[in-house]
C-alpha positions in Angstrom: -75.1 183.3 -18.1 -74.3 183.6 -21.8 -77.3 183.6 -24.2 -75.7 180.6 -25.9 -75.8 178.6 -22.7 -79.0 176.6 -22.1 -78.0 174.8 -18.9 -75.1 175.4 -16.5 -74.2 173.4 -13.4 -71.3 174.7 -11.3 -69.9 172.5 -8.5 -73.2 170.8 -8.1 -73.7 167.9 -5.6 -76.9 166.1 -4.6 -77.8 163.9 -1.7 -81.4 162.7 -1.0 -83.0 164.3 2.0 -82.8 161.7 4.8 -84.9 161.4 8.0 -82.2 159.3 9.6 -79.6 160.8 11.9 -76.8 160.1 9.4 -76.8 162.2 6.3 -77.3 160.5 2.9 -74.3 159.9 0.7 -74.0 162.1 -2.4 -75.6 160.6 -5.5 -73.9 163.3 -7.6 -70.7 165.1 -6.6 -68.8 168.0 -8.0 -70.7 168.3 -11.3 -69.4 170.9 -13.6 -71.4 171.0 -16.9 -72.3 173.6 -19.5 -74.9 172.7 -22.2 -75.0 175.1 -25.2 -78.1 175.7 -27.3 -78.4 173.1 -30.1 -75.9 170.7 -28.6 -76.2 166.9 -28.5 -74.8 165.3 -25.4 -74.8 161.6 -24.9 -74.6 160.4 -21.2 -73.1 157.0 -20.5 -72.4 155.1 -17.3 -73.0 151.8 -15.5 -76.2 151.3 -13.6 -76.2 153.4 -10.4 -73.7 155.9 -11.8 -76.1 158.8 -11.5 -77.2 159.2 -15.1 -80.9 159.5 -14.5 -80.4 161.6 -11.4 -78.4 164.1 -13.5 -81.2 164.2 -16.1 -83.8 164.9 -13.4 -81.6 167.6 -11.9 -81.2 169.2 -15.3 -85.0 169.1 -15.8 -85.7 170.7 -12.4 -87.4 167.6 -11.1 -85.0 167.6 -8.1 -84.8 170.7 -5.9 -84.1 169.6 -2.4 -80.8 168.3 -1.3 -79.0 170.1 -4.1 -75.8 172.1 -3.4 -74.0 174.3 -5.8 -75.2 176.5 -8.6 -77.6 175.5 -11.3 -79.0 177.8 -14.0 -81.5 176.8 -16.7 -82.4 179.2 -19.5 -85.8 179.1 -21.0 -87.2 177.0 -18.2 -90.8 178.2 -18.6 -91.0 180.2 -15.4 -89.3 177.5 -13.3 -91.6 174.7 -14.5 -89.8 171.3 -14.7 -88.8 170.1 -18.2 -90.5 166.7 -19.0 -88.3 163.6 -19.4 -89.1 160.8 -21.8 -88.4 157.5 -20.0 -87.9 153.8 -21.0 -91.6 153.1 -20.5 -93.7 155.8 -22.2 -97.1 154.3 -21.3 -96.9 155.7 -17.7 -96.8 159.3 -19.1 -99.3 159.0 -21.9 -102.8 160.4 -21.0 -104.8 160.3 -24.2 -106.4 157.4 -26.2 -104.7 158.6 -29.4 -101.5 160.5 -30.2 -103.5 163.6 -31.1 -105.6 163.4 -27.9 -102.5 162.8 -25.8 -100.6 165.9 -26.9 -103.7 168.1 -26.9 -104.6 167.0 -23.4 -101.0 167.5 -22.2 -101.1 171.1 -23.5 -104.5 171.7 -21.9 -103.2 170.5 -18.5 -100.3 172.8 -18.8 -102.6 175.8 -19.3 -101.5 176.5 -22.9 -103.6 179.1 -24.6 -106.5 177.6 -26.6 -105.7 179.7 -29.6 -103.4 177.6 -31.8 -103.2 174.7 -29.4 -104.4 172.0 -31.8 -102.1 173.3 -34.5 -99.1 173.1 -32.1 -100.1 169.5 -31.2 -100.4 168.4 -34.9 -97.2 170.1 -35.9 -95.3 168.3 -33.2 -96.7 165.0 -34.2 -95.7 165.7 -37.8 -92.2 166.6 -36.7 -91.7 163.1 -35.3 -93.3 161.3 -38.3 -96.7 160.5 -36.8 -98.9 162.6 -39.1 -100.6 159.5 -40.4 -101.2 158.0 -37.0 -102.6 161.0 -35.1 -106.0 159.4 -34.5 -104.9 155.8 -34.2 -105.5 154.2 -30.8 -102.4 154.3 -28.7 -102.7 150.7 -27.7 -102.2 149.7 -31.4 -98.9 151.6 -31.6 -95.5 150.0 -31.2 -93.2 150.9 -28.3 -91.1 153.1 -30.5 -94.2 155.0 -31.8 -95.3 155.6 -28.3 -91.9 157.1 -27.5 -92.3 159.4 -30.5 -95.7 160.5 -29.1 -94.0 161.3 -25.8 -91.3 163.3 -27.7 -94.0 165.1 -29.6 -95.6 166.2 -26.3 -92.2 167.7 -25.2 -91.9 169.6 -28.5 -95.5 170.9 -28.4 -94.9 172.1 -24.8 -91.9 174.0 -26.0 -89.5 172.0 -23.7 -86.2 173.9 -24.0 -84.2 170.6 -24.0 -85.2 167.1 -25.0 -84.3 164.9 -22.0 -84.3 161.3 -23.1 -83.6 158.5 -20.6 -82.7 155.2 -22.4 -85.8 155.6 -24.6 -84.5 152.8 -26.9 -83.8 150.3 -24.2 -87.0 148.3 -24.9 -87.0 148.6 -28.7 -85.8 146.3 -31.4 -83.0 147.4 -33.7 -85.4 148.5 -36.5 -87.5 150.7 -34.2 -84.4 152.0 -32.5 -83.1 153.2 -35.8 -86.4 155.0 -36.6 -86.5 156.7 -33.2 -82.8 157.7 -33.3 -83.3 159.0 -36.8 -86.2 161.3 -35.8 -84.3 162.6 -32.8 -81.2 163.2 -34.8 -83.3 165.2 -37.4 -84.7 167.3 -34.5 -81.2 168.0 -33.3 -80.1 169.0 -36.8 -83.0 171.5 -36.8 -81.6 173.1 -33.6 -83.1 171.1 -30.8 -80.9 170.6 -27.7 -80.7 166.9 -26.7 -79.5 165.1 -23.6 -79.5 161.4 -24.5 -78.9 158.7 -22.0 -78.1 155.2 -23.4 -76.3 152.0 -22.6 -75.9 151.2 -26.3 -72.6 152.4 -27.7 -73.8 151.8 -31.3 -76.1 154.8 -30.9 -73.2 157.2 -30.6 -71.7 159.1 -33.5 -68.0 159.8 -33.5 -68.5 163.6 -33.0 -71.1 163.4 -30.3 -70.1 165.2 -27.1 -70.1 162.3 -24.6 -70.2 162.3 -20.8 -69.4 159.3 -18.7 -70.5 159.1 -15.1 -68.9 157.0 -12.5 -70.0 157.0 -8.8 -71.9 160.2 -9.4 -69.0 162.1 -11.0 -68.2 163.1 -14.6 -65.0 161.2 -15.5 -65.1 161.8 -19.2 -66.3 164.7 -21.3 -65.1 164.5 -24.9 -66.1 163.2 -28.3 -67.5 159.6 -28.6 -64.6 158.9 -31.1 -62.1 159.4 -28.2 -64.0 157.1 -25.7 -61.8 154.1 -26.5 -58.6 155.9 -27.6 -55.7 154.3 -25.9 -52.7 156.5 -24.9 -50.3 154.0 -23.4 -48.7 150.7 -24.4 -50.2 148.9 -21.4 -54.0 148.5 -21.8 -56.6 149.0 -20.6 -56.2 152.8 -20.3 -58.9 154.2 -22.5 -61.6 156.1 -20.7 -64.2 153.5 -21.8 -62.2 150.6 -20.5 -61.5 152.4 -17.2 -65.2 152.6 -16.4 -65.9 149.0 -17.4 -67.4 149.2 -20.9 -66.8 146.2 -23.1 -65.1 147.3 -26.3 -67.0 146.4 -29.5 -65.2 144.4 -32.2 -64.8 147.5 -34.3 -62.9 149.2 -31.5 -60.5 146.3 -31.3 -59.9 146.6 -35.0 -59.1 150.3 -34.4 -56.6 149.3 -31.7 -55.0 146.7 -33.9 -54.6 149.2 -36.7 -53.1 151.7 -34.3 -50.6 149.1 -33.1 -49.5 148.8 -36.7 -49.0 152.6 -37.0 -52.3 153.3 -38.7 -54.0 156.0 -36.5 -57.6 156.4 -37.6 -59.2 159.9 -37.1 -61.5 158.4 -34.5 -62.1 155.0 -32.8 -65.1 153.4 -34.5 -68.0 152.0 -32.5 -69.9 150.4 -35.4 -69.1 148.8 -38.8 -70.3 151.8 -40.7 -68.1 154.1 -38.6 -65.1 151.7 -39.2 -65.7 152.0 -43.0 -65.9 155.8 -42.7 -62.7 156.0 -40.6 -60.8 153.7 -42.9 -62.0 155.6 -46.0 -61.0 158.9 -44.4 -57.5 157.7 -43.4 -54.7 159.8 -44.7 -57.0 162.5 -46.2 
C-alpha cells in the first residue's frame, strides 16, 4: 500500500454473523474505497444505507463477517480507531474535559511521560483551553463533541471518524464544531464525516453516497446535483432521494438559461461564490 494511502478497501462486503440457518444479507457490498492522508471525505445516504457500518468497518470495530481486502495504515498495532457519535455522553469518562482525556489516555496505556501535555494540547486544538477544568455537565452538546474529538487527537487516532456529530446541535454550535474540524483538516488531519445536512458540505469536498450498502457516487459535493440530461431528475443526489435545496434549484434554472456555474451550490454563500466566479 502506498505511503500516501491511509485506508484501502478492495471489494469489501459485510454481512452480520447469523445463528439462523439462512445467512444474513449483506449490509455493505462491493465497496472499493481509497482514503489518502489528509483527505476530507463526506459520507451521505438515507437511513439504513450503511454509512455508520462503513465507518465502523474503517475503524476496525467490525472484524467478523467481512469479506474482501481491508488495509489500515497507522492503526496502532491493530487497535480500533475511536468514532465520535451523535451522543458523546456515552463515551465520556471523566468529570471535566481535562480528566476525560487524561483518563482515556491512561486506559489506553499511554506512557505517563508527557501524557498530561498531550491531553492539554489536544483540548487547545479544539478550542477548549479555557474549559479544561469545567464540569462536563455544564458544557453544551457541541462542547462535549469537541471533548470527544480531543480524545481522538490525544490518542493519535490516524483518522477522525465522525458520525453525524452535529445532528443534535443548533446551527450556531454546528458552525463552531464544523469550524474546528475544518481547521484540523487544514492542518493535515484525515477526516471521514457522516452527515445528513447538505449545508455542511463544501463544493470541493470528496463526497460518497451510499445506497443499499453500495457506493453509488464518489465525486465532489459540487457535482452532487449536477444534471446531465433534459429530463430530470437525473442528478446523483436526486436519484438517491435527496431533496434539492433552493440554491440548487437556482443553479438548475441558471443552467437552463445557458449559465453553467462552476459547481452547483448547496448554500446561499456558495451560490454567491459561484455567481461571483462565473466566467472567470
